[in-house]
Tab-separated table of C-alpha atoms and ligand atoms in Angstrom:
chain	number	residue	atom	x	y	z
A	11	MET	CA	60.839	85.361	90.955
A	12	THR	CA	64.025	87.117	89.981
A	13	LYS	CA	66.640	84.961	88.331
A	14	LYS	CA	69.972	84.340	89.996
A	15	ARG	CA	72.673	86.770	88.869
A	16	ILE	CA	75.396	85.207	86.730
A	17	TYR	CA	78.559	87.275	86.989
A	18	LEU	CA	81.266	88.245	84.533
A	19	SER	CA	84.035	87.701	87.090
A	20	SER	CA	83.418	88.185	90.802
A	21	PRO	CA	85.550	87.516	93.898
A	22	THR	CA	85.746	83.924	95.148
A	23	MET	CA	86.951	83.456	98.739
A	24	HIS	CA	87.872	80.121	100.281
A	25	GLY	CA	88.340	80.663	104.014
A	26	ARG	CA	92.104	80.977	104.300
A	27	GLU	CA	91.745	84.669	103.483
A	28	GLN	CA	89.633	85.172	106.600
A	29	GLU	CA	92.187	83.305	108.735
A	30	PHE	CA	95.019	85.572	107.574
A	31	VAL	CA	92.875	88.664	108.183
A	32	ASN	CA	91.972	87.396	111.670
A	33	GLU	CA	95.659	86.913	112.380
A	34	ALA	CA	96.273	90.545	111.441
A	35	PHE	CA	93.517	91.602	113.871
A	36	THR	CA	94.753	89.391	116.710
A	37	THR	CA	98.271	90.789	116.418
A	38	ASN	CA	96.930	94.331	115.879
A	39	TRP	CA	98.769	94.642	112.543
A	40	VAL	CA	96.015	96.868	111.186
A	41	ALA	CA	98.362	99.103	109.263
A	42	PRO	CA	99.860	99.733	105.908
A	43	LEU	CA	102.851	97.348	105.796
A	44	GLY	CA	103.296	94.428	108.177
A	45	PRO	CA	104.169	90.719	108.102
A	46	HIS	CA	101.402	89.751	105.633
A	47	VAL	CA	102.695	92.338	103.144
A	48	ASP	CA	106.226	90.918	103.304
A	49	ALA	CA	104.911	87.359	103.067
A	50	PHE	CA	102.541	88.166	100.187
A	51	GLU	CA	105.438	89.697	98.237
A	52	ARG	CA	107.617	86.635	98.906
A	53	GLU	CA	104.849	84.179	98.026
A	54	LEU	CA	103.774	85.882	94.808
A	55	VAL	CA	107.365	86.143	93.654
A	56	ALA	CA	107.932	82.471	94.541
A	57	TYR	CA	104.913	81.568	92.367
A	58	THR	CA	105.858	83.679	89.322
A	59	HIS	CA	109.667	83.558	89.731
A	60	ALA	CA	109.599	87.313	89.278
A	61	GLY	CA	112.652	88.159	91.364
A	62	TYR	CA	111.373	90.847	93.719
A	63	GLY	CA	107.966	92.387	94.400
A	64	ALA	CA	106.456	95.478	96.010
A	65	ALA	CA	102.831	95.111	97.146
A	66	LEU	CA	100.892	98.271	96.354
A	67	SER	CA	97.442	99.809	96.662
A	68	ALA	CA	96.563	99.139	92.999
A	69	GLY	CA	97.851	97.838	89.691
A	70	THR	CA	97.601	101.410	88.437
A	71	ALA	CA	100.003	102.515	91.190
A	72	ALA	CA	102.405	99.780	90.059
A	73	ILE	CA	102.351	101.098	86.475
A	74	HIS	CA	102.879	104.629	87.753
A	75	LEU	CA	105.941	103.604	89.792
A	76	ALA	CA	107.308	101.544	86.873
A	77	LEU	CA	107.184	104.692	84.721
A	78	ARG	CA	108.887	106.753	87.460
A	79	LEU	CA	111.624	104.140	87.825
A	80	SER	CA	112.060	104.053	84.031
A	81	GLY	CA	112.838	107.766	84.159
A	82	VAL	CA	109.760	108.840	82.204
A	83	LYS	CA	109.453	112.613	82.343
A	84	GLU	CA	107.334	115.404	80.900
A	85	GLY	CA	107.260	115.262	77.102
A	86	ASP	CA	108.672	111.731	76.831
A	87	VAL	CA	106.957	109.276	74.495
A	88	VAL	CA	105.666	105.957	75.855
A	89	PHE	CA	104.340	103.239	73.530
A	90	VAL	CA	101.300	101.402	74.910
A	91	SER	CA	98.759	98.851	73.645
A	92	SER	CA	95.601	100.604	72.443
A	93	LEU	CA	93.255	97.693	73.135
A	94	THR	CA	93.247	97.778	76.942
A	95	PHE	CA	91.680	99.272	80.053
A	96	SER	CA	92.464	102.958	80.660
A	97	ALA	CA	94.572	102.122	83.733
A	98	SER	CA	97.349	100.942	81.375
A	99	CYS	CA	97.919	104.449	80.047
A	100	ASN	CA	96.531	106.911	82.626
A	101	PRO	CA	99.842	106.936	84.560
A	102	ILE	CA	101.663	108.084	81.390
A	103	VAL	CA	99.550	111.220	81.525
A	104	TYR	CA	100.049	111.591	85.314
A	105	GLU	CA	103.719	112.116	84.421
A	106	LYS	CA	102.845	114.563	81.603
A	107	ALA	CA	104.443	112.158	79.139
A	108	THR	CA	102.870	111.348	75.766
A	109	PRO	CA	101.204	107.992	75.083
A	110	VAL	CA	101.515	106.668	71.544
A	111	PHE	CA	99.008	103.884	71.010
A	112	ILE	CA	100.035	100.701	69.232
A	113	ASP	CA	97.402	98.645	67.409
A	114	SER	CA	96.690	94.927	67.988
A	115	GLU	CA	97.520	91.928	65.836
A	116	LYS	CA	94.891	89.292	65.084
A	117	ASP	CA	96.758	86.234	66.392
A	118	THR	CA	96.597	87.182	70.108
A	119	TRP	CA	94.752	90.555	70.105
A	120	ASN	CA	97.851	92.046	71.782
A	121	MET	CA	100.363	94.699	70.686
A	122	CYS	CA	101.311	94.120	67.053
A	123	PRO	CA	105.112	93.721	66.656
A	124	LYS	CA	104.919	95.124	63.089
A	125	ALA	CA	103.119	98.236	64.323
A	126	LEU	CA	105.581	98.576	67.202
A	127	ARG	CA	108.514	98.426	64.790
A	128	LYS	CA	106.818	101.045	62.618
A	129	ALA	CA	106.261	103.322	65.615
A	130	TYR	CA	110.044	103.759	65.982
A	131	GLU	CA	110.212	105.303	62.494
A	132	LYS	CA	108.033	108.179	63.682
A	133	TYR	CA	109.106	108.239	67.346
A	134	PRO	CA	112.701	106.978	67.509
A	135	ASN	CA	113.242	107.541	71.247
A	136	PRO	CA	110.363	106.299	73.404
A	137	LYS	CA	111.214	106.013	77.092
A	138	ALA	CA	109.208	102.817	77.665
A	139	VAL	CA	106.850	100.270	76.108
A	140	ILE	CA	103.803	99.173	78.125
A	141	LEU	CA	102.683	95.776	76.839
A	142	VAL	CA	99.307	94.356	77.915
A	143	HIS	CA	98.468	90.627	77.955
A	144	LEU	CA	94.801	91.082	77.163
A	145	TYR	CA	92.186	88.893	78.880
A	146	GLY	CA	95.042	86.626	80.004
A	147	THR	CA	96.443	85.684	76.580
A	148	PRO	CA	100.221	86.197	76.432
A	149	ALA	CA	101.462	88.637	73.794
A	150	LYS	CA	104.115	87.796	71.162
A	151	LEU	CA	106.859	88.286	73.713
A	152	ASP	CA	109.843	87.089	71.640
A	153	GLU	CA	109.152	89.596	68.866
A	154	ILE	CA	108.285	92.476	71.193
A	155	MET	CA	111.314	91.877	73.433
A	156	GLU	CA	113.613	91.721	70.417
A	157	ILE	CA	112.388	95.136	69.230
A	158	CYS	CA	112.764	96.644	72.725
A	159	ARG	CA	116.282	95.193	72.973
A	160	GLU	CA	117.326	96.585	69.583
A	161	HIS	CA	116.186	100.045	70.603
A	162	GLN	CA	117.185	99.709	74.262
A	163	THR	CA	113.713	100.628	75.436
A	164	VAL	CA	112.444	99.610	78.868
A	165	LEU	CA	109.649	97.018	78.641
A	166	ILE	CA	106.870	97.224	81.241
A	167	GLU	CA	104.482	94.270	81.170
A	168	ASP	CA	100.933	95.057	82.236
A	169	ALA	CA	100.032	91.560	83.439
A	170	ALA	CA	97.015	92.835	85.422
A	171	GLU	CA	94.760	90.382	83.565
A	172	SER	CA	97.268	87.578	83.062
A	173	LEU	CA	98.522	86.491	86.483
A	174	GLY	CA	99.254	82.765	86.103
A	175	SER	CA	99.588	82.877	82.301
A	176	THR	CA	102.878	81.672	80.857
A	177	TYR	CA	104.842	82.120	77.625
A	178	LYS	CA	107.324	79.363	76.758
A	179	GLY	CA	106.959	78.142	80.320
A	180	ARG	CA	107.734	81.477	81.975
A	181	HIS	CA	105.173	83.667	83.758
A	182	THR	CA	103.886	86.813	82.091
A	183	GLY	CA	105.065	89.826	84.059
A	184	THR	CA	108.605	88.425	84.377
A	185	PHE	CA	109.923	89.222	80.881
A	186	GLY	CA	110.149	93.000	81.021
A	187	ARG	CA	112.321	95.151	83.237
A	188	PHE	CA	109.109	95.637	85.220
A	189	GLY	CA	105.908	93.666	85.492
A	190	ILE	CA	102.668	94.610	87.193
A	191	TYR	CA	99.777	92.564	88.571
A	192	SER	CA	96.361	93.717	89.780
A	193	PHE	CA	94.211	92.304	92.574
A	194	ASN	CA	91.129	94.373	91.816
A	195	GLY	CA	87.765	92.790	92.636
A	196	ASN	CA	87.180	91.197	89.236
A	197	LYS	CA	90.690	89.868	88.548
A	198	ILE	CA	91.629	86.178	88.769
A	199	ILE	CA	92.582	86.651	92.428
A	200	THR	CA	91.668	89.698	94.464
A	201	THR	CA	92.495	91.641	97.608
A	202	SER	CA	89.392	93.823	96.941
A	203	GLY	CA	91.880	96.329	95.550
A	204	GLY	CA	95.629	96.107	95.201
A	205	GLY	CA	98.562	95.512	92.926
A	206	MET	CA	102.170	94.355	92.756
A	207	LEU	CA	105.215	95.707	90.964
A	208	VAL	CA	107.813	93.045	90.174
A	209	SER	CA	111.330	93.132	88.771
A	210	ASP	CA	114.507	91.055	88.656
A	211	ASP	CA	116.354	94.075	89.964
A	212	GLU	CA	116.212	94.267	93.746
A	213	GLU	CA	117.399	97.881	93.776
A	214	GLU	CA	114.469	98.963	91.610
A	215	ILE	CA	111.991	97.271	93.931
A	216	LYS	CA	113.625	98.891	96.970
A	217	LYS	CA	113.230	102.249	95.220
A	218	ALA	CA	109.585	101.422	94.479
A	219	ARG	CA	108.901	100.686	98.169
A	220	PHE	CA	110.622	103.979	99.070
A	221	LEU	CA	108.568	106.000	96.577
A	222	ALA	CA	105.391	104.201	97.677
A	223	THR	CA	105.861	105.274	101.309
A	224	GLN	CA	106.161	109.039	100.716
A	225	ALA	CA	109.884	108.916	99.799
A	226	ARG	CA	111.093	109.332	103.342
A	227	ASP	CA	114.888	109.688	103.537
A	228	PRO	CA	116.747	107.393	105.937
A	229	ALA	CA	116.941	109.986	108.704
A	230	ARG	CA	115.324	109.933	112.137
A	231	HIS	CA	113.541	113.221	111.495
A	232	TYR	CA	111.018	113.314	108.671
A	233	GLN	CA	113.125	114.384	105.725
A	234	HIS	CA	112.221	114.237	102.031
A	235	SER	CA	114.416	114.913	99.010
A	236	GLN	CA	111.856	113.640	96.486
A	237	ILE	CA	108.108	113.663	96.017
A	238	GLY	CA	106.647	110.326	97.071
A	239	PHE	CA	103.315	108.552	97.037
A	240	ASN	CA	101.115	106.745	99.513
A	241	TYR	CA	100.873	103.577	97.416
A	242	ARG	CA	101.595	100.704	99.818
A	243	MET	CA	99.251	97.776	100.391
A	244	SER	CA	97.731	97.346	103.844
A	245	ASN	CA	98.537	94.349	106.013
A	246	ILE	CA	94.836	93.392	106.073
A	247	LEU	CA	94.539	93.253	102.293
A	248	ALA	CA	97.836	91.403	101.959
A	249	GLY	CA	96.282	88.776	104.251
A	250	ILE	CA	93.447	88.350	101.758
A	251	GLY	CA	96.043	88.131	98.990
A	252	ARG	CA	97.951	85.332	100.736
A	253	GLY	CA	94.764	83.305	101.017
A	254	GLN	CA	93.850	83.982	97.397
A	255	LEU	CA	97.283	82.998	96.142
A	256	LEU	CA	96.705	79.509	97.554
A	257	ALA	CA	93.697	79.219	95.226
A	258	LEU	CA	95.224	80.774	92.108
A	259	GLU	CA	95.943	77.484	90.331
A	260	GLU	CA	92.404	76.305	91.039
A	261	HIS	CA	90.952	79.587	89.735
A	262	LYS	CA	93.059	79.285	86.600
A	263	GLN	CA	91.901	75.736	85.972
A	264	ARG	CA	88.236	76.721	86.356
A	265	LYS	CA	88.691	79.698	84.007
A	266	GLN	CA	90.296	77.404	81.431
A	267	GLU	CA	87.396	74.946	81.759
A	268	ILE	CA	84.921	77.781	81.192
A	269	TYR	CA	86.800	78.782	78.034
A	270	GLN	CA	86.823	75.187	76.774
A	271	THR	CA	83.110	74.774	77.465
A	272	TYR	CA	82.309	77.855	75.394
A	273	GLN	CA	84.763	76.831	72.696
A	274	GLU	CA	83.189	73.385	72.268
A	275	ALA	CA	79.645	74.770	72.308
A	276	PHE	CA	80.328	77.544	69.795
A	277	ALA	CA	82.344	75.344	67.447
A	278	LYS	CA	78.924	74.529	65.920
A	279	ILE	CA	78.232	78.198	65.111
A	280	PRO	CA	80.387	79.353	62.186
A	281	GLU	CA	79.655	83.048	62.902
A	282	ILE	CA	81.280	82.848	66.367
A	283	THR	CA	85.026	82.814	67.078
A	284	MET	CA	86.531	82.604	70.553
A	285	ASN	CA	89.249	85.044	71.657
A	286	PRO	CA	92.632	83.684	70.560
A	287	MET	CA	95.130	81.723	72.609
A	288	ASN	CA	98.895	81.952	72.093
A	289	GLN	CA	100.238	78.574	70.982
A	290	GLU	CA	103.599	79.395	72.590
A	291	GLY	CA	102.042	79.859	75.985
A	292	GLU	CA	99.263	79.014	78.361
A	293	ALA	CA	96.545	81.576	79.127
A	294	ASN	CA	94.806	81.938	82.502
A	295	CYS	CA	91.585	82.548	80.483
A	296	TRP	CA	90.610	85.422	82.797
A	297	LEU	CA	87.690	86.360	80.523
A	298	SER	CA	86.225	84.254	77.728
A	299	CYS	CA	85.348	86.446	74.751
A	300	ILE	CA	83.805	85.966	71.328
A	301	THR	CA	83.786	87.861	68.095
A	302	ILE	CA	80.925	87.675	65.623
A	303	GLN	CA	81.612	87.372	61.912
A	304	GLU	CA	81.404	90.634	59.983
A	305	GLY	CA	78.061	91.182	58.272
A	306	CYS	CA	76.183	88.816	60.608
A	307	ARG	CA	72.730	90.099	61.543
A	308	VAL	CA	73.452	89.303	65.222
A	309	THR	CA	75.397	92.118	66.884
A	310	PRO	CA	77.368	92.064	70.166
A	311	SER	CA	74.693	94.373	71.632
A	312	MET	CA	71.969	91.840	70.803
A	313	VAL	CA	73.942	89.111	72.582
A	314	MET	CA	74.529	91.324	75.629
A	315	ASP	CA	70.819	92.264	75.761
A	316	ALA	CA	69.739	88.618	75.508
A	317	LEU	CA	72.134	87.641	78.331
A	318	GLU	CA	70.959	90.541	80.483
A	319	LYS	CA	67.377	89.240	80.144
A	320	GLU	CA	68.635	86.036	81.771
A	321	ASN	CA	70.316	88.160	84.469
A	322	ALA	CA	73.749	87.191	83.120
A	323	GLU	CA	76.501	89.822	83.060
A	324	SER	CA	78.522	90.338	79.895
A	325	ARG	CA	80.594	93.290	78.733
A	326	PRO	CA	81.866	94.861	75.534
A	327	ILE	CA	85.510	94.441	74.576
A	328	TRP	CA	87.603	97.321	75.989
A	329	LYS	CA	87.050	100.368	73.818
A	330	PRO	CA	90.484	101.083	72.293
A	331	MET	CA	92.334	103.975	73.914
A	332	HIS	CA	92.815	105.843	70.626
A	333	LEU	CA	88.993	106.094	70.378
A	334	GLN	CA	88.600	107.560	73.870
A	335	PRO	CA	87.628	111.250	73.965
A	336	VAL	CA	90.212	111.916	76.693
A	337	PHE	CA	93.053	110.511	74.539
A	338	ALA	CA	91.863	111.903	71.198
A	339	GLU	CA	94.961	114.094	70.766
A	340	TYR	CA	97.360	111.118	70.797
A	341	ASP	CA	98.652	109.085	67.896
A	342	LEU	CA	97.832	105.506	66.874
A	343	ILE	CA	100.295	103.364	64.953
A	344	THR	CA	98.951	100.461	62.874
A	345	ALA	CA	100.799	97.843	60.817
A	346	GLY	CA	98.747	98.523	57.667
A	347	GLU	CA	95.491	100.082	56.514
A	348	GLU	CA	93.237	98.102	58.802
A	349	ILE	CA	92.761	99.064	62.481
A	350	VAL	CA	92.652	95.645	64.114
A	351	SER	CA	91.759	96.824	67.639
A	352	GLU	CA	88.681	98.680	66.333
A	353	ASP	CA	87.522	95.603	64.476
A	354	ILE	CA	87.807	93.428	67.615
A	355	PHE	CA	85.991	96.099	69.633
A	356	GLN	CA	83.152	96.340	67.115
A	357	ARG	CA	82.596	92.614	66.680
A	358	GLY	CA	83.427	91.313	70.156
A	359	LEU	CA	82.138	90.882	73.691
A	360	CYS	CA	83.183	89.262	76.983
A	361	LEU	CA	81.017	86.390	78.234
A	362	PRO	CA	80.236	85.555	81.862
A	363	SER	CA	83.492	83.971	83.100
A	364	ASP	CA	82.856	83.668	86.809
A	365	ILE	CA	84.432	80.581	88.354
A	366	LYS	CA	81.326	80.044	90.479
A	367	ASN	CA	79.195	79.526	87.356
A	368	THR	CA	77.536	76.110	87.553
A	369	SER	CA	77.102	73.807	84.571
A	370	GLU	CA	73.429	74.914	84.538
A	371	ASP	CA	74.562	78.553	84.340
A	372	MET	CA	76.912	77.691	81.481
A	373	GLU	CA	74.123	75.781	79.715
A	374	LEU	CA	71.783	78.777	80.050
A	375	ILE	CA	74.385	81.189	78.663
A	376	ILE	CA	75.229	78.888	75.760
A	377	GLN	CA	71.533	78.301	74.954
A	378	THR	CA	70.818	82.023	75.077
A	379	VAL	CA	73.668	82.864	72.713
A	380	THR	CA	73.056	79.904	70.402
A	381	SER	CA	69.340	80.657	69.990
A	382	LEU	CA	70.168	84.080	68.505
A	383	PHE	CA	72.049	82.429	65.671
A	384	GLY	CA	69.376	79.765	64.967
B	416	LIG	C1	92.638	95.967	86.019
B	416	LIG	C2	93.651	96.478	85.090
B	416	LIG	C3	94.620	97.427	85.481
B	416	LIG	C4	94.561	98.209	86.740
B	416	LIG	O1	94.579	97.601	87.916
B	416	LIG	P1	93.968	98.277	89.235
B	416	LIG	O2	94.461	97.328	90.278
B	416	LIG	O3	92.481	98.280	89.094
B	416	LIG	O4	94.530	99.639	89.403
B	416	LIG	C5	95.610	97.767	84.587
B	416	LIG	N1	95.654	97.252	83.362
B	416	LIG	C6	94.741	96.369	82.927
B	416	LIG	C7	94.867	95.824	81.544
B	416	LIG	C8	93.696	95.964	83.771
B	416	LIG	O5	92.774	95.116	83.302
């Protein structure tokens, strides 16, 4: 008999999603745009207090538009976290701008403020900083924002993994000039695929909606003075999003419980450390991760293999962008000698963090990992 699959992070639907989708069918709003899109934007912004939002086809599209709206052009430098998923920096290259990767700090695994400050010595005029809140843990926002303010650089928060996380009581994604969220299939809530660009500035969000619908000028005839994109979210998917948003707090609570369960279980194993929290904030705990002490005979690969034998899905830590063949030509700035992001990548892995995991599933995962260290 094949064992039940235990997932890393899979979609969890509750029923309201289907009702909103049915409503779209009944009213024949099977189109990009529509009442669910407007409502989803309003409801997400009401939840995060983000100001204004534009629902888009992907988080990647939201980053792309944020760069456009920040005036990033060919040859411009953009600072971006190295320890992230490639979607954080691909749009920099779409615009023929130059990513400069910034290393992580150990406290939160996010962009290191010391390295960011150092980056300005070599590249004094970046057009934007893209800051990722990795695995849901808020970055050191006070320090990063202070540096961006001093240098008058636009801050774009990639909160794709951190919807629902807060820093000093305020939602991640609402600190920068722009914030982006993702509703890809494995994120904390999903529309199967989708994203949102948010900003306090209503004009910027209006411009984003314009660019996302092929930049059509306000004329009756089809007239275009700029190149646009087809980046809007469909009314069907926004219906799913509205249903999911109603369950976001519940998803967050379950993710936090999963993290705590692992944390308590692995407190007994000195070689294992959980991914860090930020004491000045609250993480949504999108993925629970561990690192294994240097020199330990158990490697992340051994843990992943052992879990796979139990049909449980785990995953390496994101391979840092400065190590990717496609980004090999770009620079990495570190605070000191050590490359922190590489160390986390080499010693870490993401554990199954699916909110549908039962206590038996959790027990099996914990047993499997623990037995390797016996
Ligand atoms: C998922 C993700 C994105 C991209 O979102 P899509 O909606 O898949 O385009 C961007 N950045 C990070 C850090 C992500 O994890």
